[in-house]
Amino acid sequence: MNQINSILFVCLGNICRSPLAEAITRNMATKYSLDIKCDSAGTGSWHVGEAPCENSQIVAKNNNLDISNYSARQVTKDDFEQFDIIIGLDKSNIDNLIKMGCKDPILLGSFGYNDQDVPDPYFFDGFEGFDKVYIMIEDCISKIFEEKILN
Ligand code: 4NP
């Protein structure tokens, strides 16, 4: 069994989806008293240094998670050495990671969601849809814990 000690979640902007994945994973690790290094990053640089988008902060808060102090960063090649697994939120993130030289990024939707992409809520009209995105991310991460961490 490969012990997973660190996870990086990667989306496009690191302001909507991957911060939620990071927070959910941190919370789950705490719940199981596990010391897992967890971070998130974006393939793009547009939002570096920004806090998560307002609707992600709201859906996090509705689920008792505080992501207001998170700060977006861009993924680096160094990350590929630093993390045991690198999870892309959609297939374009996976393609971009592979182009950067990441050898084996894994699609989040491969954990129980038939390889579906986590839809990009940046382009949603208003809050509607953020709840669904949150549930999908949480379900997939539960599956990661079941299959890769708690086994
Ligand atoms: P995220 O959403 O990848 O879930 O953080 C996006 C945020 C910003 C942009 C695209 C997606 N953007 O084009 O600026």
Coordinates of C-alpha atoms and ligand atoms in Angstrom, one line a residue:
M1 CA 0.0 0.0 0.0
N2 CA 1.2 3.5 -0.9
Q3 CA 0.9 5.8 2.1
I4 CA -0.6 9.2 1.0
N5 CA 0.9 12.0 3.1
S6 CA 0.2 14.9 0.8
I7 CA -2.4 16.0 -1.8
L8 CA -2.5 18.9 -4.2
F9 CA -5.7 20.0 -5.9
V10 CA -5.5 21.9 -9.1
C11 CA -8.1 23.8 -11.0
L12 CA -7.8 26.8 -13.4
G13 CA -8.0 29.9 -11.3
N14 CA -7.5 28.5 -7.7
I15 CA -10.4 30.7 -6.6
C16 CA -13.5 28.6 -6.9
R17 CA -13.1 24.8 -7.0
S18 CA -9.7 23.7 -5.7
P19 CA -9.9 25.9 -2.5
L20 CA -13.1 23.9 -1.6
A21 CA -11.3 20.6 -2.3
E22 CA -8.4 21.7 -0.1
A23 CA -10.7 22.8 2.8
I24 CA -12.8 19.6 2.6
T25 CA -9.7 17.5 2.7
R26 CA -8.2 19.4 5.6
N27 CA -11.4 19.0 7.5
M28 CA -11.7 15.2 6.7
A29 CA -8.1 14.7 7.7
T30 CA -8.8 16.4 11.0
K31 CA -11.8 14.3 11.5
Y32 CA -9.7 11.1 11.1
S33 CA -6.8 12.6 13.1
L34 CA -4.5 12.3 10.1
D35 CA -1.6 14.5 9.4
I36 CA -1.9 15.1 5.7
K37 CA -0.3 18.0 3.9
C38 CA -2.9 19.6 1.7
D39 CA -2.8 22.5 -0.7
S40 CA -4.4 23.8 -3.9
A41 CA -3.2 25.8 -6.9
G42 CA -4.4 27.0 -10.3
T43 CA -2.9 26.3 -13.7
G44 CA -3.5 30.0 -14.6
S45 CA -2.0 33.1 -13.0
W46 CA -4.8 35.6 -13.3
H47 CA -5.9 35.4 -9.7
V48 CA -2.7 34.9 -7.9
G49 CA -2.8 36.4 -4.4
E50 CA -6.6 36.7 -4.4
A51 CA -9.0 35.1 -1.8
P52 CA -11.5 32.5 -3.1
C53 CA -14.6 33.8 -5.0
E54 CA -17.4 35.0 -2.8
N55 CA -19.8 32.1 -3.7
S56 CA -17.1 29.5 -2.8
Q57 CA -16.6 31.3 0.5
I58 CA -20.4 31.2 1.1
V59 CA -20.8 27.5 0.3
A60 CA -17.8 26.7 2.5
K61 CA -19.3 28.7 5.3
N62 CA -22.6 27.0 4.9
N63 CA -20.7 23.8 5.5
N64 CA -18.8 25.2 8.5
L65 CA -15.5 25.7 6.6
D66 CA -13.7 29.0 6.5
I67 CA -11.6 29.6 3.4
S68 CA -11.6 33.4 3.6
N69 CA -7.9 33.5 4.4
Y70 CA -6.8 31.3 1.4
S71 CA -4.7 32.9 -1.2
A72 CA -4.6 31.8 -4.9
R73 CA -1.3 30.6 -6.3
Q74 CA -0.1 29.1 -9.6
V75 CA 1.0 25.5 -9.7
T76 CA 4.8 25.0 -10.2
K77 CA 6.9 22.1 -11.5
D78 CA 8.3 21.8 -7.9
D79 CA 4.8 20.8 -6.8
F80 CA 5.2 17.6 -8.8
E81 CA 8.0 16.5 -6.5
Q82 CA 6.4 17.8 -3.3
F83 CA 3.0 16.1 -3.4
D84 CA 2.2 12.3 -3.3
I85 CA -0.9 12.8 -5.5
I86 CA -2.0 15.7 -7.7
I87 CA -5.7 15.8 -8.4
G88 CA -7.1 17.9 -11.3
L89 CA -10.7 19.2 -11.0
D90 CA -11.4 18.8 -14.7
K91 CA -9.9 17.3 -17.8
S92 CA -8.4 20.6 -19.1
N93 CA -6.6 20.9 -15.8
I94 CA -5.2 17.4 -16.3
D95 CA -4.1 18.2 -19.8
N96 CA -2.4 21.4 -18.6
L97 CA -0.6 19.5 -15.8
I98 CA 0.6 16.9 -18.2
K99 CA 1.9 19.6 -20.6
M100 CA 3.8 21.1 -17.6
G101 CA 5.5 17.7 -17.0
C102 CA 3.3 16.3 -14.2
K103 CA 3.5 12.5 -14.8
D104 CA 0.4 11.1 -13.3
P105 CA -2.3 13.6 -12.4
I106 CA -5.6 12.1 -11.4
L107 CA -9.0 13.4 -12.3
L108 CA -11.2 14.1 -9.2
G109 CA -14.3 12.7 -11.0
S110 CA -12.6 9.3 -11.3
F111 CA -13.5 8.8 -7.7
G112 CA -17.1 7.7 -8.0
Y113 CA -18.3 10.2 -10.7
N114 CA -17.5 8.3 -13.9
D115 CA -14.7 10.7 -14.9
Q116 CA -17.0 13.7 -14.9
D117 CA -15.4 17.1 -14.8
V118 CA -16.3 19.3 -11.7
P119 CA -18.1 22.1 -13.6
D120 CA -16.4 25.5 -13.5
P121 CA -18.6 27.6 -11.2
Y122 CA -16.7 30.8 -12.2
F123 CA -19.0 30.9 -15.2
F124 CA -22.2 30.2 -13.3
D125 CA -24.8 32.9 -13.0
G126 CA -25.1 33.6 -9.3
F127 CA -24.9 31.1 -6.4
E128 CA -27.0 28.4 -8.0
G129 CA -24.8 25.4 -8.8
F130 CA -22.2 26.0 -6.1
D131 CA -24.0 23.6 -3.7
K132 CA -23.9 20.9 -6.4
V133 CA -20.2 21.5 -7.0
Y134 CA -19.6 21.3 -3.3
I135 CA -21.4 18.0 -2.9
M136 CA -19.6 16.5 -5.9
I137 CA -16.2 17.6 -4.6
E138 CA -17.0 16.3 -1.1
D139 CA -18.3 12.9 -2.4
C140 CA -15.2 12.4 -4.5
I141 CA -12.9 13.3 -1.6
S142 CA -14.7 10.9 0.7
K143 CA -14.0 8.2 -1.9
I144 CA -10.3 9.2 -2.0
F145 CA -10.1 8.7 1.8
E146 CA -11.9 5.4 1.5
E147 CA -9.8 4.0 -1.4
K148 CA -6.4 5.6 -0.9
I149 CA -6.0 6.8 2.7
L150 CA -8.1 4.8 5.2
N151 CA -7.4 1.4 3.6
Ligands
4NP1 P1 -11.6 27.8 -10.7 O1 -12.6 28.9 -11.5 O2 -10.7 27.2 -11.8 O3 -12.6 26.9 -10.1 O4 -10.9 28.7 -9.7 C1 -12.1 29.8 -12.4 C2 -11.6 31.0 -11.9 C3 -11.2 32.0 -12.8 C4 -11.1 31.8 -14.1 C5 -11.6 30.6 -14.6 C6 -12.0 29.6 -13.7 N1 -10.7 32.8 -15.0 O5 -10.8 32.6 -16.2 O6 -10.3 33.9 -14.6

